[in-house]
Tab-separated table of C-alpha atoms in Angstrom:
chain	number	residue	atom	x	y	z
A	1147	MET	CA	0.000	0.000	0.000
A	1148	LYS	CA	1.179	3.511	-0.851
A	1149	PHE	CA	0.125	5.585	2.136
A	1150	LEU	CA	-0.063	9.380	1.817
A	1151	ILE	CA	-0.095	11.722	4.823
A	1152	ILE	CA	-1.306	15.275	4.157
A	1153	SER	CA	-0.413	17.303	7.234
A	1154	HIS	CA	-0.238	20.890	8.498
A	1155	VAL	CA	2.482	19.949	11.009
A	1156	GLU	CA	5.768	21.733	10.313
A	1157	HIS	CA	8.638	19.323	9.741
A	1158	THR	CA	12.389	19.651	9.811
A	1159	GLN	CA	15.209	17.413	8.582
A	1160	LYS	CA	18.462	16.234	10.134
A	1161	ASP	CA	20.785	13.346	9.222
A	1162	ASN	CA	18.345	12.097	6.577
A	1163	LYS	CA	15.572	11.837	9.165
A	1164	ILE	CA	12.314	13.782	9.147
A	1165	TYR	CA	11.288	15.281	12.495
A	1166	GLY	CA	8.092	16.835	13.780
A	1167	TYR	CA	6.049	17.505	16.910
A	1168	GLY	CA	6.604	14.466	19.144
A	1169	PRO	CA	3.032	13.417	20.051
A	1170	TYR	CA	1.969	13.672	16.390
A	1171	ILE	CA	4.974	11.696	15.088
A	1172	ARG	CA	4.519	9.053	17.787
A	1173	GLU	CA	0.936	8.542	16.603
A	1174	MET	CA	1.841	8.523	12.905
A	1175	ASN	CA	4.495	5.860	13.494
A	1176	LEU	CA	1.655	3.588	14.586
A	1177	TRP	CA	-0.328	4.370	11.428
A	1178	ILE	CA	2.613	3.544	9.136
A	1179	LYS	CA	4.016	0.624	11.111
A	1180	ASN	CA	2.842	-2.048	8.667
A	1181	ILE	CA	2.722	0.072	5.505
A	1182	ASN	CA	4.966	-0.680	2.494
A	1183	SER	CA	5.468	2.867	1.211
A	1184	VAL	CA	4.854	6.234	2.880
A	1185	GLU	CA	4.757	9.756	1.495
A	1186	VAL	CA	4.472	12.819	3.733
A	1187	LEU	CA	3.103	16.009	2.185
A	1188	ALA	CA	3.792	18.990	4.449
A	1189	THR	CA	5.851	22.142	4.964
A	1190	LEU	CA	9.539	21.993	5.852
A	1191	THR	CA	11.399	24.487	8.035
A	1192	HIS	CA	15.013	24.783	9.138
A	1193	ARG	CA	14.274	25.284	12.821
A	1194	LYS	CA	16.333	23.655	15.551
A	1195	ILE	CA	15.112	20.236	16.687
A	1196	ASP	CA	13.503	20.486	20.122
A	1197	LYS	CA	13.433	18.003	23.003
A	1198	ILE	CA	9.783	17.288	22.241
A	1199	ASP	CA	10.434	16.413	18.575
A	1200	LEU	CA	10.600	12.864	17.208
A	1201	SER	CA	11.367	11.347	13.802
A	1202	TYR	CA	9.315	9.070	11.572
A	1203	GLN	CA	10.334	5.424	11.924
A	1204	HIS	CA	10.018	3.877	8.463
A	1205	GLN	CA	12.423	2.393	5.927
A	1206	ASN	CA	10.601	3.592	2.810
A	1207	ILE	CA	9.425	7.156	3.389
A	1208	LYS	CA	9.338	10.061	0.966
A	1209	PHE	CA	8.884	13.706	1.955
A	1210	THR	CA	7.242	16.121	-0.488
A	1211	LYS	CA	7.713	19.754	0.479
A	1212	LEU	CA	4.842	22.218	0.301
A	1213	PRO	CA	5.376	26.005	0.213
A	1214	ILE	CA	4.765	27.633	3.587
A	1215	PHE	CA	1.521	29.623	3.600
A	1216	ASN	CA	-1.112	30.955	5.971
A	1217	LEU	CA	-4.381	32.886	5.992
A	1218	THR	CA	-3.747	35.088	9.033
A	1219	SER	CA	-3.918	38.479	7.290
A	1220	GLY	CA	-4.913	40.135	4.032
A	1221	LYS	CA	-1.278	40.292	2.932
A	1222	GLU	CA	-0.736	36.598	3.639
A	1223	ILE	CA	-3.959	35.649	1.850
A	1224	VAL	CA	-2.752	37.499	-1.278
A	1225	LYS	CA	0.581	35.649	-1.074
A	1226	THR	CA	-1.258	32.368	-0.698
A	1227	LEU	CA	-3.344	33.049	-3.816
A	1228	PHE	CA	-0.149	33.184	-5.880
A	1229	LYS	CA	1.029	29.913	-4.305
A	1230	LEU	CA	-2.344	28.203	-4.665
A	1231	PRO	CA	-1.834	26.632	-8.133
A	1232	ILE	CA	1.375	24.855	-7.129
A	1233	LEU	CA	-0.147	23.822	-3.778
A	1234	LEU	CA	-3.215	22.270	-5.407
A	1235	ILE	CA	-1.244	20.609	-8.209
A	1236	THR	CA	1.246	19.111	-5.735
A	1237	ILE	CA	-1.559	17.727	-3.564
A	1238	TYR	CA	-3.445	16.415	-6.624
A	1239	LYS	CA	-0.398	14.544	-7.947
A	1240	ALA	CA	0.374	13.067	-4.523
A	1241	ILE	CA	-3.194	11.810	-4.074
A	1242	LYS	CA	-3.199	10.363	-7.589
A	1243	ARG	CA	-0.143	8.174	-6.912
A	1244	ALA	CA	-1.364	7.006	-3.463
A	1245	ASP	CA	-3.520	4.016	-2.533
A	1246	HIS	CA	-4.698	5.462	0.784
A	1247	ILE	CA	-4.999	9.131	1.704
A	1248	HIS	CA	-4.729	10.196	5.336
A	1249	LEU	CA	-5.666	13.804	6.117
A	1250	ARG	CA	-4.638	15.632	9.278
A	1251	CYS	CA	-7.166	18.314	10.153
A	1252	PRO	CA	-7.916	21.056	11.001
A	1253	GLY	CA	-5.289	23.218	9.339
A	1254	ASN	CA	-4.558	25.102	6.138
A	1255	VAL	CA	-2.931	22.102	4.450
A	1256	GLY	CA	-5.775	19.886	5.641
A	1257	LEU	CA	-8.295	22.303	4.119
A	1258	LEU	CA	-6.670	22.034	0.688
A	1259	GLY	CA	-6.484	18.266	1.111
A	1260	CYS	CA	-10.198	18.170	1.930
A	1261	ILE	CA	-10.984	20.039	-1.280
A	1262	VAL	CA	-8.729	18.025	-3.586
A	1263	GLN	CA	-9.818	14.629	-2.226
A	1264	ILE	CA	-13.313	15.323	-3.588
A	1265	LEU	CA	-11.883	14.591	-7.053
A	1266	PHE	CA	-10.973	11.042	-5.967
A	1267	PRO	CA	-14.212	9.410	-4.753
A	1268	LYS	CA	-12.882	5.857	-5.248
A	1269	LYS	CA	-9.669	6.321	-3.273
A	1270	THR	CA	-9.725	4.913	0.258
A	1271	LYS	CA	-9.289	7.651	2.868
A	1272	THR	CA	-9.077	8.374	6.549
A	1273	ALA	CA	-8.949	11.747	8.275
A	1274	LYS	CA	-7.968	12.618	11.810
A	1275	TYR	CA	-9.776	15.752	12.959
A	1276	ALA	CA	-7.653	16.660	15.973
A	1277	GLY	CA	-9.669	19.753	16.881
A	1278	ASN	CA	-13.058	20.392	18.450
A	1279	TRP	CA	-15.822	18.670	16.424
A	1280	ASP	CA	-18.620	20.227	18.504
A	1281	PRO	CA	-20.928	21.792	15.861
A	1282	LYS	CA	-21.868	24.569	18.300
A	1283	ALA	CA	-18.274	25.652	18.925
A	1284	LYS	CA	-17.113	29.079	17.735
A	1285	GLN	CA	-14.360	28.404	15.227
A	1286	PRO	CA	-12.605	29.995	12.221
A	1287	TRP	CA	-14.444	29.670	8.907
A	1288	SER	CA	-11.714	27.417	7.550
A	1289	TYR	CA	-12.317	24.908	10.373
A	1290	LYS	CA	-16.061	24.940	9.772
A	1291	LEU	CA	-15.503	24.421	6.040
A	1292	GLN	CA	-13.284	21.387	6.671
A	1293	LYS	CA	-15.864	19.886	9.010
A	1294	TRP	CA	-18.652	20.468	6.496
A	1295	ILE	CA	-16.720	18.855	3.622
A	1296	LEU	CA	-15.672	15.843	5.685
A	1297	ASN	CA	-19.174	15.299	7.072
A	1298	ASN	CA	-20.828	15.673	3.633
A	1299	THR	CA	-21.351	12.193	2.154
A	1300	PHE	CA	-21.990	13.618	-1.326
A	1301	LEU	CA	-18.667	15.434	-1.541
A	1302	THR	CA	-16.581	13.080	0.571
A	1303	LYS	CA	-16.798	9.390	-0.265
A	1304	ASN	CA	-14.968	6.293	0.928
A	1305	MET	CA	-13.817	8.201	4.016
A	1306	GLN	CA	-13.665	7.510	7.744
A	1307	VAL	CA	-13.209	10.682	9.798
A	1308	LEU	CA	-11.929	10.171	13.325
A	1309	VAL	CA	-13.301	12.763	15.742
A	1310	TYR	CA	-13.180	13.226	19.495
A	1311	GLY	CA	-16.484	12.644	21.267
A	1312	GLU	CA	-19.968	11.844	20.038
A	1313	TRP	CA	-22.006	14.624	18.397
A	1314	GLU	CA	-25.470	15.035	16.918
A	1315	GLY	CA	-25.667	15.632	13.185
A	1316	SER	CA	-22.722	13.384	12.350
A	1317	SER	CA	-22.946	11.465	9.061
A	1318	LYS	CA	-21.826	7.887	8.391
A	1319	ASN	CA	-18.381	9.322	7.542
A	1320	ILE	CA	-17.790	10.194	11.186
A	1321	LYS	CA	-16.279	7.759	13.695
A	1322	PRO	CA	-15.852	8.692	17.391
A	1323	PHE	CA	-12.241	7.991	18.323
A	1324	PHE	CA	-9.561	8.687	20.911
A	1325	THR	CA	-5.822	9.099	21.166
A	1326	ALA	CA	-3.300	7.615	23.556
A	1327	THR	CA	0.136	8.050	25.081
A	1328	TYR	CA	0.753	4.997	27.232
A	1329	THR	CA	0.834	1.218	26.708
A	1330	ASN	CA	-0.937	-1.711	28.370
A	1331	VAL	CA	2.256	-2.255	30.382
A	1332	ASP	CA	2.046	1.355	31.606
A	1333	ALA	CA	-1.595	0.759	32.529
A	1334	ASP	CA	-0.567	-2.220	34.660
A	1335	LYS	CA	2.039	-0.037	36.389
A	1336	ALA	CA	-0.534	2.700	36.987
A	1337	ILE	CA	-2.983	0.223	38.494
A	1338	MET	CA	-0.284	-1.148	40.809
A	1339	GLN	CA	0.806	2.251	42.130
A	1340	PRO	CA	-0.668	3.235	45.518
A	1341	GLN	CA	-3.960	5.098	45.576
A	1342	LYS	CA	-3.198	8.803	45.259
A	1343	THR	CA	-4.264	10.876	48.256
A	1344	LEU	CA	-3.760	14.428	49.420
A	1345	PRO	CA	-0.791	14.788	51.804
A	1346	LYS	CA	-1.187	15.175	55.540
A	1347	ASN	CA	-1.577	18.807	56.554
A	1348	LEU	CA	-1.752	19.518	52.799
A	1349	ASN	CA	2.013	19.927	52.740
A	1350	PRO	CA	2.469	20.309	49.857
A	1351	ILE	CA	-0.404	20.223	47.363
A	1352	ARG	CA	1.178	19.964	43.923
A	1353	PHE	CA	-0.309	21.560	40.791
A	1354	MET	CA	0.958	21.339	37.224
A	1355	PHE	CA	0.355	22.742	33.744
A	1356	VAL	CA	1.321	20.848	30.590
A	1357	GLY	CA	1.080	22.462	27.164
A	1358	THR	CA	2.302	25.212	24.902
A	1359	LEU	CA	2.617	28.584	26.628
A	1360	VAL	CA	0.265	30.415	24.270
A	1361	GLU	CA	-2.937	32.401	24.656
A	1362	GLY	CA	-5.169	29.504	23.560
A	1363	LYS	CA	-3.969	27.339	26.462
A	1364	ARG	CA	-4.329	30.216	28.963
A	1365	PRO	CA	-1.332	29.366	31.171
A	1366	GLU	CA	-1.693	32.785	32.782
A	1367	TYR	CA	-5.070	31.740	34.213
A	1368	ALA	CA	-3.373	28.679	35.702
A	1369	LEU	CA	-0.919	31.036	37.442
A	1370	GLN	CA	-3.698	33.388	38.562
A	1371	LEU	CA	-5.673	30.478	39.983
A	1372	PHE	CA	-2.604	29.172	41.755
A	1373	THR	CA	-1.924	32.607	43.243
A	1374	GLU	CA	-5.337	32.394	44.930
A	1375	VAL	CA	-4.691	28.781	45.953
A	1376	LYS	CA	-1.451	29.862	47.604
A	1377	LYS	CA	-3.366	32.200	49.929
A	1378	LYS	CA	-5.322	29.259	51.317
A	1379	TYR	CA	-2.642	26.585	51.075
A	1380	PRO	CA	0.787	28.176	51.657
A	1381	HIS	CA	2.716	24.978	50.875
A	1382	ALA	CA	1.238	24.561	47.387
A	1383	THR	CA	3.522	24.309	44.334
A	1384	LEU	CA	3.000	24.742	40.594
A	1385	ASP	CA	5.128	23.319	37.761
A	1386	PHE	CA	4.824	24.367	34.107
A	1387	TYR	CA	5.878	21.950	31.349
A	1388	GLY	CA	6.016	23.496	27.879
A	1389	GLU	CA	7.385	26.445	25.938
A	1390	GLY	CA	5.817	29.378	24.122
A	1391	LYS	CA	5.673	33.111	23.612
A	1392	LEU	CA	3.973	33.730	26.986
A	1393	ARG	CA	6.963	32.468	28.950
A	1394	ALA	CA	8.359	35.978	29.524
A	1395	ASN	CA	4.983	37.205	30.841
A	1396	LEU	CA	4.758	34.249	33.197
A	1397	GLU	CA	8.280	34.844	34.497
A	1398	LYS	CA	7.422	38.486	35.152
A	1399	ASN	CA	4.194	37.616	37.008
A	1400	ILE	CA	5.969	34.953	39.049
A	1401	THR	CA	8.555	37.526	40.159
A	1402	ASN	CA	5.971	40.252	40.829
A	1403	ASN	CA	3.990	37.896	43.067
A	1404	ASN	CA	7.063	36.522	44.865
A	1405	LEU	CA	6.338	32.975	43.692
A	1406	GLU	CA	9.877	32.022	42.607
A	1407	THR	CA	10.221	29.397	45.361
A	1408	CYS	CA	6.993	27.569	44.543
A	1409	VAL	CA	6.448	28.014	40.770
A	1410	THR	CA	8.862	26.479	38.271
A	1411	LEU	CA	8.992	26.774	34.470
A	1412	HIS	CA	10.579	23.560	33.169
A	1413	GLY	CA	10.193	24.232	29.427
A	1414	ASN	CA	9.704	21.349	26.998
A	1415	GLN	CA	10.621	18.031	28.545
A	1416	PRO	CA	10.759	14.420	27.313
A	1417	LYS	CA	7.754	12.168	27.807
A	1418	GLU	CA	9.416	10.348	30.714
A	1419	VAL	CA	9.943	13.557	32.714
A	1420	VAL	CA	6.337	14.653	32.240
A	1421	GLU	CA	5.109	11.170	33.162
A	1422	GLU	CA	6.997	11.356	36.454
A	1423	ALA	CA	5.392	14.747	37.087
A	1424	TYR	CA	1.900	13.280	36.574
A	1425	ARG	CA	2.742	10.605	39.132
A	1426	ASN	CA	3.888	13.154	41.717
A	1427	ASN	CA	1.327	15.939	41.246
A	1428	HIS	CA	-2.201	16.122	42.616
A	1429	PHE	CA	-3.914	18.462	40.140
A	1430	LEU	CA	-3.507	19.421	36.486
A	1431	ILE	CA	-4.723	22.888	35.414
A	1432	LEU	CA	-5.764	23.292	31.770
A	1433	ALA	CA	-7.886	26.359	31.029
A	1434	SER	CA	-7.847	25.974	27.225
A	1435	LYS	CA	-10.032	28.038	24.938
A	1436	SER	CA	-10.284	25.132	22.500
A	1437	GLU	CA	-9.270	21.487	22.404
A	1438	GLY	CA	-9.949	18.299	20.523
A	1439	TRP	CA	-9.001	15.425	22.784
A	1440	PRO	CA	-6.638	17.103	25.246
A	1441	LYS	CA	-4.057	14.383	25.728
A	1442	VAL	CA	-2.717	16.002	28.872
A	1443	VAL	CA	-6.101	15.529	30.575
A	1444	ALA	CA	-6.137	11.818	29.708
A	1445	GLU	CA	-2.432	11.507	30.627
A	1446	ALA	CA	-2.960	13.150	34.008
A	1447	MET	CA	-5.899	10.885	34.835
A	1448	PHE	CA	-3.889	7.849	33.704
A	1449	TRP	CA	-1.592	8.395	36.714
A	1450	GLY	CA	-4.305	9.541	39.131
A	1451	CYS	CA	-3.684	13.292	38.780
A	1452	VAL	CA	-7.068	15.089	38.928
A	1453	PRO	CA	-7.675	17.537	36.050
A	1454	LEU	CA	-9.109	21.039	36.401
A	1455	ALA	CA	-10.158	21.858	32.837
A	1456	THR	CA	-12.505	24.049	30.831
A	1457	ASN	CA	-15.637	22.576	29.262
A	1458	VAL	CA	-14.546	22.583	25.615
A	1459	SER	CA	-14.955	19.868	22.988
A	1460	CYS	CA	-15.363	16.444	24.628
A	1461	VAL	CA	-13.648	17.388	27.907
A	1462	HIS	CA	-16.879	17.011	29.893
A	1463	GLN	CA	-17.240	13.511	28.449
A	1464	MET	CA	-13.642	12.684	29.376
A	1465	MET	CA	-14.090	13.960	32.940
A	1466	GLY	CA	-17.418	12.161	33.387
A	1467	ASP	CA	-19.345	15.389	34.001
A	1468	GLY	CA	-17.493	15.986	37.272
A	1469	LYS	CA	-16.828	12.401	38.400
A	1470	ARG	CA	-13.207	12.421	37.253
A	1471	GLY	CA	-12.268	16.104	37.303
A	1472	LEU	CA	-13.387	19.668	37.954
A	1473	THR	CA	-14.831	21.851	35.196
A	1474	LEU	CA	-13.339	25.349	35.379
A	1475	LYS	CA	-15.892	28.174	35.106
A	1476	MET	CA	-13.161	30.753	34.371
A	1477	ASP	CA	-14.221	32.778	37.397
A	1478	LYS	CA	-11.450	32.673	39.969
A	1479	GLN	CA	-13.650	32.850	43.047
A	1480	THR	CA	-16.031	30.159	41.803
A	1481	ASP	CA	-13.182	27.906	40.686
A	1482	ILE	CA	-11.311	28.353	43.966
A	1483	GLN	CA	-14.435	27.534	45.965
A	1484	GLU	CA	-15.103	24.350	44.004
A	1485	LEU	CA	-11.447	23.345	44.249
A	1486	THR	CA	-11.487	24.015	48.004
A	1487	ASN	CA	-14.501	21.709	48.340
A	1488	ILE	CA	-12.492	18.885	46.778
A	1489	ILE	CA	-9.405	19.536	48.908
A	1490	ALA	CA	-11.554	19.701	52.063
A	1491	ASP	CA	-12.891	16.198	51.345
A	1492	PRO	CA	-9.965	13.749	50.989
A	1493	ASN	CA	-12.329	10.889	50.126
A	1494	LYS	CA	-13.830	12.906	47.278
A	1495	TYR	CA	-10.367	13.644	45.914
A	1496	SER	CA	-9.302	9.985	46.104
A	1497	THR	CA	-12.518	8.854	44.407
A	1498	MET	CA	-12.040	11.334	41.554
A	1499	SER	CA	-8.426	10.230	41.193
A	1500	SER	CA	-9.399	6.558	41.137
A	1501	ASN	CA	-12.277	7.118	38.695
A	1502	GLY	CA	-9.993	9.035	36.345
A	1503	LYS	CA	-7.317	6.354	36.392
A	1504	GLU	CA	-9.837	3.563	35.765
A	1505	TRP	CA	-11.339	5.415	32.784
A	1506	SER	CA	-8.088	6.612	31.203
A	1507	ASN	CA	-6.289	3.260	31.524
A	1508	ILE	CA	-8.673	1.859	28.894
A	1509	PHE	CA	-7.258	4.138	26.187
A	1510	THR	CA	-3.798	2.693	25.614
A	1511	LEU	CA	-1.464	2.752	22.621
A	1512	ASP	CA	-2.052	-0.975	22.202
A	1513	LYS	CA	-5.781	-0.436	21.797
A	1514	PHE	CA	-5.138	2.602	19.611
A	1515	GLU	CA	-2.854	0.622	17.297
A	1516	SER	CA	-5.386	-2.209	17.110
A	1517	GLU	CA	-8.174	0.190	16.127
A	1518	ILE	CA	-5.954	1.847	13.489
A	1519	GLN	CA	-5.112	-1.496	11.901
A	1520	LYS	CA	-8.830	-2.307	11.723
A	1521	LEU	CA	-9.380	0.946	9.805
A	1522	LEU	CA	-6.586	0.211	7.348
A	1523	VAL	CA	-7.565	-3.421	6.806
A	1524	ALA	CA	-11.196	-2.457	6.312
A	1525	LYS	CA	-10.174	0.072	3.675
A	1526	ALA	CA	-7.338	-1.878	2.031
């Protein structure tokens, strides 16, 4: 099988290996594990390889470079119009020579892939929509257009679209799915670890944030919330894992609030370091504006760390409508009060931790790989 990946993820090259964002590459290596020939269609940059990056693991992989483009401003849209012919022709030729097309959405490259795939109704296809599929969500027009094309059985044929959560109005193209980070062996380890409880005298209560330090993830709200927590629980700590343009603002706010001894910015860290943090922390704070399947929520629960997250996409389904985590209302006083209620009831905390672990341990890489192979065999 000639397997084509059309992706918006920026790639880079070093020593004849193709690198990209670690969690994405780790997943794609499962998709291509038993494939004869792979072609990746994406943009290529010359950025420095980061700790979080990984490389594709395949002996017969071809990379086809797409021009870098975006639709963020009028000027960029005009530039993109001039690049559009070569973009569409490149995608068309790649799809024509492939046996199976795999789209990564949402994204600008994914949008073009969605449009061009319409011309190939007999080709077998899968799409991974890694964003919020909720039809009521406020999203850019390009995201809505991708969702409409993928869901439309007249335009999009022979396609299985993997989405997070279950939503009304979904066509036969749509398949509720999940993503995973850990294996069955990890699940056994998680089950064997002692039941997580809050420490005696609450010394210390450990909080963490995992994600890119950008506006959409709202790391500053995590710090603001923690600042209030610190007033009630003086031994509390907060650890940030991730990098981004808001790092300087966070550093400034940490200094201004005299939190240097209890708040630490770790930057991007390998999977193993973050895993150890999940094991040792009590709460994860994720106040995202938008998500698909927030892996960090599932990862935290996997190790018994209770998530505090906003009600976006399928997060409420993941957290069992309050049985496995706390839904943030984005009002500091309300959120602090609800958090205090959990901390004041150790049994409630332990139950939430246990419920989260039991639920998350189902979604392993082994199950994920098995489900992927079923998709590819069914469409081979």
